[in-house]
Short mmCIF file of C-alpha atoms in Angstrom, two decimals:
data_model
loop_
_atom_site.label_atom_id
_atom_site.label_comp_id
_atom_site.label_asym_id
_atom_site.label_seq_id
_atom_site.Cartn_x
_atom_site.Cartn_y
_atom_site.Cartn_z
CA UNK A 1 28.43 -20.87 -10.95
CA UNK A 2 26.87 -21.23 -14.40
CA UNK A 3 23.88 -23.15 -13.09
CA UNK A 4 23.70 -20.89 -10.05
CA UNK A 5 23.12 -17.80 -12.17
CA UNK A 6 20.42 -19.49 -14.24
CA UNK A 7 18.58 -20.69 -11.12
CA UNK A 8 18.78 -17.19 -9.64
CA UNK A 9 17.20 -15.71 -12.78
CA UNK A 10 14.37 -18.24 -12.81
CA UNK A 11 13.78 -17.48 -9.16
CA UNK A 12 13.73 -13.79 -10.01
CA UNK A 13 10.86 -14.24 -12.47
CA UNK A 14 8.69 -16.12 -9.96
CA UNK A 15 9.93 -14.37 -6.85
CA UNK A 16 7.65 -13.73 -3.90
CA UNK A 17 8.98 -11.12 -1.55
CA UNK A 18 7.06 -12.34 1.49
CA UNK A 19 5.37 -15.54 2.44
CA UNK A 20 2.04 -16.52 0.92
CA UNK A 21 -0.20 -14.97 3.53
CA UNK A 22 1.41 -11.54 2.92
CA UNK A 23 0.84 -11.54 -0.83
CA UNK A 24 -1.49 -8.79 -2.04
CA UNK A 25 -2.92 -10.11 -5.28
CA UNK A 26 -4.24 -7.88 -8.03
CA UNK A 27 -7.78 -9.14 -7.37
CA UNK A 28 -7.51 -8.25 -3.68
CA UNK A 29 -6.06 -4.84 -4.49
CA UNK A 30 -8.94 -4.08 -6.87
CA UNK A 31 -11.52 -5.24 -4.30
CA UNK A 32 -9.97 -3.10 -1.55
CA UNK A 33 -9.83 -0.09 -3.86
CA UNK A 34 -13.45 -0.41 -4.93
CA UNK A 35 -14.55 -0.72 -1.32
CA UNK A 36 -12.26 1.69 0.53
CA UNK A 37 -10.75 4.26 -1.85
CA UNK A 38 -11.88 7.76 -0.80
CA UNK A 39 -12.47 9.01 -4.34
CA UNK A 40 -14.63 6.02 -5.22
CA UNK A 41 -16.61 6.36 -1.99
CA UNK A 42 -17.32 10.01 -2.80
CA UNK A 43 -18.37 9.05 -6.35
CA UNK A 44 -20.73 6.39 -4.97
CA UNK A 45 -22.26 8.91 -2.57
CA UNK A 46 -22.83 11.36 -5.42
CA UNK A 47 -24.47 8.55 -7.38
CA UNK A 48 -26.78 7.89 -4.43
CA UNK A 49 -27.76 11.58 -4.41
CA UNK A 50 -28.55 11.38 -8.13
CA UNK A 51 -30.66 8.26 -7.48
CA UNK A 52 -32.62 10.09 -4.79
CA UNK A 53 -33.19 13.03 -7.13
CA UNK A 54 -34.50 10.71 -9.85
CA UNK A 55 -37.02 9.03 -7.52
CA UNK A 56 -40.77 9.48 -7.48
CA UNK A 57 -40.53 11.62 -4.33
CA UNK A 58 -38.71 14.30 -6.33
CA UNK A 59 -40.77 13.99 -9.49
CA UNK A 60 -43.58 16.46 -8.76
CA UNK A 61 -46.17 13.77 -9.51
CA UNK A 62 -47.26 13.41 -5.89
CA UNK A 63 -49.76 15.80 -4.27
CA UNK A 64 -48.91 18.11 -1.40
CA UNK A 65 -50.89 17.94 1.84
CA UNK A 66 -50.51 20.73 4.33
CA UNK A 67 -51.85 20.75 7.89
CA UNK A 68 -52.43 23.94 9.88
CA UNK A 69 -53.68 24.53 13.40
CA UNK A 70 -53.95 27.51 15.70
CA UNK A 71 -55.54 28.95 18.81
CA UNK A 72 -56.21 32.43 20.15
CA UNK A 73 -57.08 33.56 23.66
CA UNK A 74 -58.03 37.02 24.91
CA UNK A 75 -59.46 38.57 28.07
CA UNK A 76 -61.00 41.98 28.51
CA UNK A 77 -62.83 44.23 30.94
CA UNK A 78 -66.00 45.92 29.64
CA UNK A 79 -68.30 48.69 30.94
CA UNK A 80 -71.69 48.72 29.20
CA UNK A 81 -73.87 51.79 29.56
CA UNK A 82 -77.47 51.49 28.38
CA UNK A 83 -79.90 54.41 28.44
CA UNK A 84 -82.33 54.20 31.33
CA UNK A 85 -80.38 51.40 33.03
CA UNK A 86 -77.55 51.20 35.49
CA UNK A 87 -74.09 50.71 33.94
CA UNK A 88 -73.03 47.07 33.64
CA UNK A 89 -69.41 46.52 34.64
CA UNK A 90 -67.96 43.23 33.35
CA UNK A 91 -64.43 42.05 34.17
CA UNK A 92 -62.27 39.14 32.95
CA UNK A 93 -64.31 38.33 29.87
CA UNK A 94 -62.50 35.48 28.10
CA UNK A 95 -62.65 34.77 24.36
CA UNK A 96 -61.19 31.61 22.80
CA UNK A 97 -60.74 30.46 19.22
CA UNK A 98 -59.42 27.14 17.93
CA UNK A 99 -58.92 26.15 14.30
CA UNK A 100 -57.38 23.37 12.25
CA UNK A 101 -57.30 22.58 8.55
CA UNK A 102 -55.93 20.15 5.94
CA UNK A 103 -55.13 21.58 2.51
CA UNK A 104 -54.57 19.38 -0.53
CA UNK A 105 -52.96 20.60 -3.74
CA UNK A 106 -52.34 18.44 -6.79
CA UNK A 107 -51.17 19.59 -10.18
CA UNK A 108 -53.23 17.90 -12.88
CA UNK A 109 -51.41 19.49 -15.80
CA UNK A 110 -48.36 21.76 -15.99
CA UNK A 111 -47.68 21.86 -19.70
CA UNK A 112 -45.81 18.50 -19.55
CA UNK A 113 -42.93 20.17 -17.69
CA UNK A 114 -43.20 17.68 -14.88
CA UNK A 115 -42.94 14.75 -17.30
CA UNK A 116 -39.89 16.12 -19.09
CA UNK A 117 -38.21 17.09 -15.84
CA UNK A 118 -38.72 13.59 -14.47
CA UNK A 119 -37.15 12.08 -17.59
CA UNK A 120 -34.33 14.59 -17.33
CA UNK A 121 -33.62 13.52 -13.76
CA UNK A 122 -33.47 9.90 -14.94
CA UNK A 123 -30.88 10.86 -17.54
CA UNK A 124 -28.94 12.81 -14.92
CA UNK A 125 -28.81 9.65 -12.84
CA UNK A 126 -27.51 7.72 -15.85
CA UNK A 127 -24.91 10.44 -16.37
CA UNK A 128 -23.89 10.16 -12.72
CA UNK A 129 -23.45 6.42 -13.19
CA UNK A 130 -21.09 7.06 -16.09
CA UNK A 131 -19.21 9.69 -14.06
CA UNK A 132 -18.85 7.21 -11.19
CA UNK A 133 -17.62 4.61 -13.66
CA UNK A 134 -15.05 7.07 -15.03
CA UNK A 135 -13.85 7.77 -11.49
CA UNK A 136 -13.48 4.04 -10.88
CA UNK A 137 -11.58 3.58 -14.14
CA UNK A 138 -9.20 6.46 -13.38
CA UNK A 139 -8.62 5.11 -9.89
CA UNK A 140 -7.90 1.62 -11.19
CA UNK A 141 -5.40 3.00 -13.69
CA UNK A 142 -3.74 4.80 -10.80
CA UNK A 143 -3.88 1.62 -8.73
CA UNK A 144 -2.18 -0.52 -11.35
CA UNK A 145 0.42 2.15 -12.04
CA UNK A 146 1.48 2.02 -8.41
CA UNK A 147 0.91 -1.74 -8.05
CA UNK A 148 3.21 -2.51 -10.98
CA UNK A 149 5.71 0.04 -9.69
CA UNK A 150 5.86 -1.98 -6.47
CA UNK A 151 6.24 -5.17 -8.51
CA UNK A 152 9.07 -3.63 -10.55
CA UNK A 153 10.84 -2.48 -7.39
CA UNK A 154 10.49 -5.96 -5.91
CA UNK A 155 12.15 -7.47 -8.98
CA UNK A 156 14.85 -4.80 -8.96
CA UNK A 157 15.64 -5.62 -5.34
CA UNK A 158 16.13 -9.24 -6.31
CA UNK A 159 18.39 -8.28 -9.22
CA UNK A 160 20.48 -6.07 -6.96
CA UNK A 161 20.68 -8.84 -4.35
CA UNK A 162 21.92 -11.13 -7.07
CA UNK A 163 24.46 -8.53 -8.19
CA UNK A 164 25.65 -7.97 -4.63
CA UNK A 165 26.01 -11.70 -4.06
CA UNK A 166 28.15 -12.07 -7.19
CA UNK A 167 30.26 -9.07 -6.16
CA UNK A 168 30.89 -10.61 -2.73
CA UNK A 169 31.89 -13.90 -4.36
CA UNK A 170 34.26 -12.01 -6.63
CA UNK A 171 35.77 -10.16 -3.65
CA UNK A 172 36.43 -13.43 -1.86
CA UNK A 173 38.03 -14.81 -4.99
CA UNK A 174 40.39 -11.87 -5.58
CA UNK A 175 41.31 -11.76 -1.87
CA UNK A 176 42.19 -15.45 -2.09
CA UNK A 177 44.22 -14.84 -5.24
CA UNK A 178 45.90 -11.81 -3.64
CA UNK A 179 47.00 -13.96 -0.70
CA UNK A 180 48.76 -16.22 -3.16
CA UNK A 181 50.25 -13.32 -5.10
CA UNK A 182 48.29 -13.91 -8.30
CA UNK A 183 46.58 -10.46 -8.39
CA UNK A 184 47.61 -7.03 -7.21
CA UNK A 185 46.08 -4.93 -4.46
CA UNK A 186 44.26 -2.74 -6.99
CA UNK A 187 41.93 -5.58 -8.02
CA UNK A 188 41.06 -6.21 -4.38
CA UNK A 189 40.26 -2.54 -3.86
CA UNK A 190 38.14 -2.45 -7.03
CA UNK A 191 36.19 -5.47 -5.83
CA UNK A 192 35.59 -3.81 -2.44
CA UNK A 193 34.38 -0.62 -4.13
CA UNK A 194 31.98 -2.64 -6.26
CA UNK A 195 30.58 -4.42 -3.19
CA UNK A 196 30.11 -1.06 -1.48
CA UNK A 197 28.35 0.45 -4.52
CA UNK A 198 26.10 -2.59 -4.92
CA UNK A 199 25.16 -2.40 -1.22
CA UNK A 200 24.26 1.27 -1.55
CA UNK A 201 22.18 0.57 -4.67
CA UNK A 202 20.32 -2.17 -2.81
CA UNK A 203 19.61 0.11 0.17
CA UNK A 204 18.31 2.85 -2.13
CA UNK A 205 16.11 0.41 -4.04
CA UNK A 206 14.66 -0.96 -0.81
CA UNK A 207 13.80 2.59 0.23
CA UNK A 208 12.11 3.22 -3.14
CA UNK A 209 10.19 -0.03 -2.67
CA UNK A 210 8.95 1.05 0.75
CA UNK A 211 7.84 4.41 -0.65
CA UNK A 212 5.98 2.71 -3.51
CA UNK A 213 4.24 0.42 -1.02
CA UNK A 214 3.08 3.44 0.98
CA UNK A 215 1.69 4.97 -2.21
CA UNK A 216 -0.19 1.74 -2.85
CA UNK A 217 -1.63 1.69 0.67
CA UNK A 218 -2.97 5.22 0.16
CA UNK A 219 -4.89 4.13 -2.94
CA UNK A 220 -6.37 0.98 -1.38
CA UNK A 221 -6.87 2.89 1.90
CA UNK A 222 -5.66 -0.05 3.95
CA UNK A 223 -3.63 -0.43 7.14
CA UNK A 224 -1.26 -3.00 5.65
CA UNK A 225 2.21 -3.06 7.10
CA UNK A 226 5.04 -2.66 4.59
CA UNK A 227 5.81 -6.35 5.01
CA UNK A 228 3.79 -7.49 2.02
CA UNK A 229 4.50 -8.37 -1.57
CA UNK A 230 2.60 -8.17 -4.83
CA UNK A 231 2.02 -10.47 -7.76
CA UNK A 232 4.78 -9.91 -10.32
CA UNK A 233 3.22 -12.04 -13.06
CA UNK A 234 1.83 -10.21 -16.07
CA UNK A 235 -0.64 -11.59 -18.62
CA UNK A 236 -1.41 -9.69 -21.80
CA UNK A 237 -4.77 -9.54 -23.56
CA UNK A 238 -4.69 -11.26 -26.98
CA UNK A 239 -4.26 -8.80 -29.83
CA UNK A 240 -7.42 -10.04 -31.55
CA UNK A 241 -9.46 -8.96 -28.54
CA UNK A 242 -7.64 -5.66 -28.42
CA UNK A 243 -8.56 -5.01 -32.04
CA UNK A 244 -12.20 -5.90 -31.31
CA UNK A 245 -12.24 -3.50 -28.35
CA UNK A 246 -10.84 -0.72 -30.52
CA UNK A 247 -13.50 -1.27 -33.19
CA UNK A 248 -16.29 -1.12 -30.57
CA UNK A 249 -14.93 1.82 -28.58
CA UNK A 250 -17.77 4.20 -29.58
CA UNK A 251 -20.23 1.95 -27.73
CA UNK A 252 -18.19 1.75 -24.54
CA UNK A 253 -15.93 4.79 -24.09
CA UNK A 254 -16.99 6.61 -20.91
CA UNK A 255 -16.40 10.11 -22.31
CA UNK A 256 -18.48 9.43 -25.43
CA UNK A 257 -21.29 7.89 -23.39
CA UNK A 258 -21.31 10.88 -21.04
CA UNK A 259 -21.62 13.42 -23.84
CA UNK A 260 -24.48 11.37 -25.30
CA UNK A 261 -26.30 11.63 -21.98
CA UNK A 262 -25.56 15.35 -21.83
CA UNK A 263 -27.16 15.73 -25.26
CA UNK A 264 -30.29 13.92 -24.09
CA UNK A 265 -30.46 16.16 -21.03
CA UNK A 266 -30.13 19.24 -23.24
CA UNK A 267 -32.96 17.95 -25.44
CA UNK A 268 -35.19 17.70 -22.39
CA UNK A 269 -34.16 21.21 -21.37
CA UNK A 270 -35.58 22.47 -24.67
CA UNK A 271 -38.86 20.68 -24.06
CA UNK A 272 -39.06 21.97 -20.50
CA UNK A 273 -38.51 25.53 -21.73
CA UNK A 274 -41.40 25.24 -24.19
CA UNK A 275 -43.83 24.31 -21.42
CA UNK A 276 -43.78 27.97 -20.36
CA UNK A 277 -46.27 28.62 -23.17
CA UNK A 278 -48.85 26.19 -21.73
CA UNK A 279 -51.26 26.58 -18.79
CA UNK A 280 -51.20 24.79 -15.47
CA UNK A 281 -54.26 23.20 -13.87
CA UNK A 282 -54.31 22.46 -10.14
CA UNK A 283 -56.80 20.54 -8.02
CA UNK A 284 -57.36 22.17 -4.65
CA UNK A 285 -59.16 20.66 -1.67
CA UNK A 286 -59.39 21.52 2.01
CA UNK A 287 -61.03 20.45 5.24
CA UNK A 288 -61.35 22.97 8.06
CA UNK A 289 -62.52 22.89 11.68
CA UNK A 290 -63.16 25.96 13.79
CA UNK A 291 -64.40 26.54 17.36
CA UNK A 292 -65.14 30.01 18.77
CA UNK A 293 -65.98 30.58 22.46
CA UNK A 294 -67.44 34.08 23.13
CA UNK A 295 -68.23 35.75 26.49
CA UNK A 296 -71.70 36.99 27.35
CA UNK A 297 -72.84 40.51 26.44
CA UNK A 298 -75.47 42.74 28.00
CA UNK A 299 -77.92 41.49 25.44
CA UNK A 300 -76.76 37.92 24.65
CA UNK A 301 -75.49 35.06 26.75
CA UNK A 302 -72.05 33.56 26.10
CA UNK A 303 -71.85 31.05 23.26
CA UNK A 304 -69.66 28.33 21.73
CA UNK A 305 -69.70 27.92 17.95
CA UNK A 306 -68.14 24.94 16.17
CA UNK A 307 -67.97 24.64 12.39
CA UNK A 308 -66.43 22.31 9.81
CA UNK A 309 -65.80 23.16 6.19
CA UNK A 310 -65.07 20.97 3.19
CA UNK A 311 -64.14 22.59 -0.08
CA UNK A 312 -62.74 21.53 -3.45
CA UNK A 313 -61.95 23.35 -6.65
CA UNK A 314 -59.83 23.72 -9.76
CA UNK A 315 -57.31 26.46 -10.38
CA UNK A 316 -56.21 27.36 -13.90
CA UNK A 317 -53.17 29.53 -14.44
CA UNK A 318 -52.04 30.58 -17.91
CA UNK A 319 -49.33 33.14 -18.26
CA UNK A 320 -50.22 34.61 -21.63
CA UNK A 321 -47.19 36.87 -21.78
CA UNK A 322 -44.16 36.76 -19.51
CA UNK A 323 -42.18 39.61 -21.10
CA UNK A 324 -40.35 37.20 -23.41
CA UNK A 325 -38.61 35.16 -20.69
CA UNK A 326 -39.88 31.84 -22.05
CA UNK A 327 -38.67 32.72 -25.56
CA UNK A 328 -35.21 33.53 -24.21
CA UNK A 329 -35.06 30.25 -22.29
CA UNK A 330 -35.98 28.31 -25.44
CA UNK A 331 -33.34 30.09 -27.50
CA UNK A 332 -30.64 29.49 -24.88
CA UNK A 333 -31.63 25.83 -24.59
CA UNK A 334 -31.25 25.41 -28.35
CA UNK A 335 -27.82 27.05 -28.29
CA UNK A 336 -26.75 24.86 -25.40
CA UNK A 337 -27.85 21.78 -27.34
CA UNK A 338 -25.79 22.92 -30.32
CA UNK A 339 -22.77 23.42 -28.03
CA UNK A 340 -23.22 19.93 -26.62
CA UNK A 341 -23.36 18.52 -30.13
CA UNK A 342 -20.16 20.36 -31.08
CA UNK A 343 -18.51 19.10 -27.92
CA UNK A 344 -19.53 15.57 -28.85
CA UNK A 345 -17.80 15.92 -32.21
CA UNK A 346 -14.72 17.33 -30.51
CA UNK A 347 -14.57 14.50 -27.97
CA UNK A 348 -15.09 11.96 -30.76
CA UNK A 349 -12.06 13.28 -32.64
CA UNK A 350 -9.96 13.38 -29.47
CA UNK A 351 -10.94 9.86 -28.41
CA UNK A 352 -10.17 8.46 -31.87
CA UNK A 353 -6.77 10.12 -31.75
CA UNK A 354 -6.06 8.95 -28.19
CA UNK A 355 -7.01 5.37 -29.02
CA UNK A 356 -4.77 5.26 -32.09
CA UNK A 357 -1.91 6.73 -30.07
CA UNK A 358 -2.54 4.27 -27.25
CA UNK A 359 -2.73 1.34 -29.66
CA UNK A 360 0.54 2.29 -31.36
CA UNK A 361 2.15 2.86 -27.97
CA UNK A 362 0.96 -0.55 -26.79
CA UNK A 363 2.36 -2.30 -29.86
CA UNK A 364 5.66 -0.47 -29.45
CA UNK A 365 5.89 -1.39 -25.76
CA UNK A 366 5.17 -5.01 -26.55
CA UNK A 367 7.89 -5.01 -29.19
CA UNK A 368 10.38 -3.44 -26.77
CA UNK A 369 9.37 -5.99 -24.15
CA UNK A 370 10.12 -8.84 -26.55
CA UNK A 371 13.47 -7.28 -27.44
CA UNK A 372 14.38 -6.85 -23.78
CA UNK A 373 13.44 -10.46 -23.13
CA UNK A 374 15.87 -11.55 -25.85
CA UNK A 375 18.45 -9.08 -24.53
CA UNK A 376 18.34 -10.74 -21.11
CA UNK A 377 19.04 -14.13 -22.65
CA UNK A 378 21.94 -12.69 -24.64
CA UNK A 379 23.44 -11.04 -21.57
CA UNK A 380 23.00 -14.24 -19.58
CA UNK A 381 24.99 -16.18 -22.16
CA UNK A 382 27.60 -13.44 -22.28
CA UNK A 383 27.93 -13.39 -18.50
CA UNK A 384 28.31 -17.17 -18.31
CA UNK A 385 31.22 -17.07 -20.76
CA UNK A 386 32.74 -14.06 -19.00
CA UNK A 387 32.45 -15.80 -15.64
CA UNK A 388 34.19 -18.89 -16.98
CA UNK A 389 37.00 -16.80 -18.46
CA UNK A 390 37.35 -14.87 -15.21
CA UNK A 391 37.67 -18.07 -13.19
CA UNK A 392 40.36 -19.24 -15.62
CA UNK A 393 42.16 -15.90 -15.30
CA UNK A 394 41.72 -15.05 -18.98
CA UNK A 395 40.04 -11.65 -18.40
CA UNK A 396 40.42 -8.90 -15.85
CA UNK A 397 38.03 -8.08 -13.05
CA UNK A 398 37.06 -4.89 -14.90
CA UNK A 399 35.78 -6.93 -17.83
CA UNK A 400 33.95 -9.24 -15.47
CA UNK A 401 32.38 -6.26 -13.74
CA UNK A 402 31.24 -4.80 -17.05
CA UNK A 403 29.52 -8.07 -17.99
CA UNK A 404 27.90 -8.13 -14.55
CA UNK A 405 26.60 -4.56 -14.94
CA UNK A 406 25.33 -5.34 -18.45
CA UNK A 407 23.33 -8.29 -17.09
CA UNK A 408 21.93 -6.19 -14.25
CA UNK A 409 20.88 -3.42 -16.64
CA UNK A 410 19.29 -5.95 -19.00
CA UNK A 411 17.28 -7.52 -16.18
CA UNK A 412 16.02 -4.18 -14.82
CA UNK A 413 15.25 -2.95 -18.34
CA UNK A 414 13.32 -6.15 -19.01
CA UNK A 415 11.28 -5.62 -15.85
CA UNK A 416 10.58 -1.99 -16.78
CA UNK A 417 9.57 -2.95 -20.33
CA UNK A 418 7.21 -5.63 -19.04
CA UNK A 419 5.28 -3.29 -16.79
CA UNK A 420 5.39 -0.42 -19.29
CA UNK A 421 3.71 -2.70 -21.82
CA UNK A 422 1.07 -3.77 -19.31
CA UNK A 423 0.31 -0.18 -18.31
CA UNK A 424 0.03 0.76 -21.99
CA UNK A 425 -2.52 -2.03 -22.36
CA UNK A 426 -4.47 -0.80 -19.32
CA UNK A 427 -4.62 2.73 -20.71
CA UNK A 428 -5.84 1.35 -24.04
CA UNK A 429 -8.49 -0.75 -22.27
CA UNK A 430 -9.69 2.34 -20.43
CA UNK A 431 -10.05 4.31 -23.65
CA UNK A 432 -12.00 1.49 -25.30
CA UNK A 433 -14.27 1.22 -22.24
CA UNK A 434 -13.23 -2.34 -21.42
CA UNK A 435 -11.11 -1.80 -18.31
CA UNK A 436 -13.82 -3.11 -15.98
CA UNK A 437 -14.58 -6.11 -18.24
CA UNK A 438 -11.19 -7.89 -18.23
CA UNK A 439 -9.31 -9.92 -15.66
CA UNK A 440 -5.89 -8.94 -14.44
#
């Protein structure tokens, strides 16, 4: 029994709930999430919209070419009376007109507004990239929270299976001893109650595991059946790298990078506002074709006239005074820039605080994890001695049960501490902007 318990615990650490082909690794979960998660797909679509907006087709640098065409048709009856002549009655006189034109307009100069707006759109695209990255990071944090919850539930199921197995062995033992009159009926009943409670705990934990798996399938947006397992191994990033990430967080934190881009956009808004004081110069060109078919008159025969026209010119527009609207836009743009700068300082303070809190939390979780690891070993040794004494009849079944419960609690607490520490590390990596740069 001593070796049996040790082998069960080793198996618990490396346990795979299903066979190999049903194992959902962390790498596969991340790949499925990046490809199929609804939130990430929406973020990628928004990024594509920002890319379209930042393209040359939306820059204002290309000319506009407009084509127009039309036709008119009319018919009339006419009575012409000329002095000294008989009246001339004309019916069904048809008139036709056809026209077509191409009109070109190109802005040569607009006070540099087009240039600044184009640069602004580029920065908006960069901002959208950072927003998409933040969405991906938040989704991955959510993914690993649920993924490790599944892993913890898997390990808890194994612990409860182990507990139930030991309780059944104990029941068989006390029933055997009862048959030979060495224990009373109360110990048999206690053993049966413990088997029943352990069975209920196992059923409840299996239900919680199924629920956690469904939560995981929602995040990865996959049609997996619930008959799959996850990787329960956890590797921690070396503390030296963690410290380096913390020192470089200003260069990588998504929130700080986003506010920097917002500041650049606000700076371009100021420049765009100032262009209202400058003139615009447009190049205008057109080509026109016209055909007019006229009916005959009493004095002239019917005729067909066809003409083509080519024209080009420059148009200068300078709004010398716009009732102060440009001045108001400039003032508001300056105030908005100041607000963005204040927001940057606020976010900087908050991020520094969050990183220090996350770092301290991570260190604390690691320390608790190490303590729980030692606690498991202590409870294992204690249970081995208790089991030996129980087999020799030196302790009661109540004492044996207490040692069994203590081992179970130590094992589940160890599992919880392990995943709590890993999630604390993931949150710290997100704050330092390194979540997408490490392997899990």
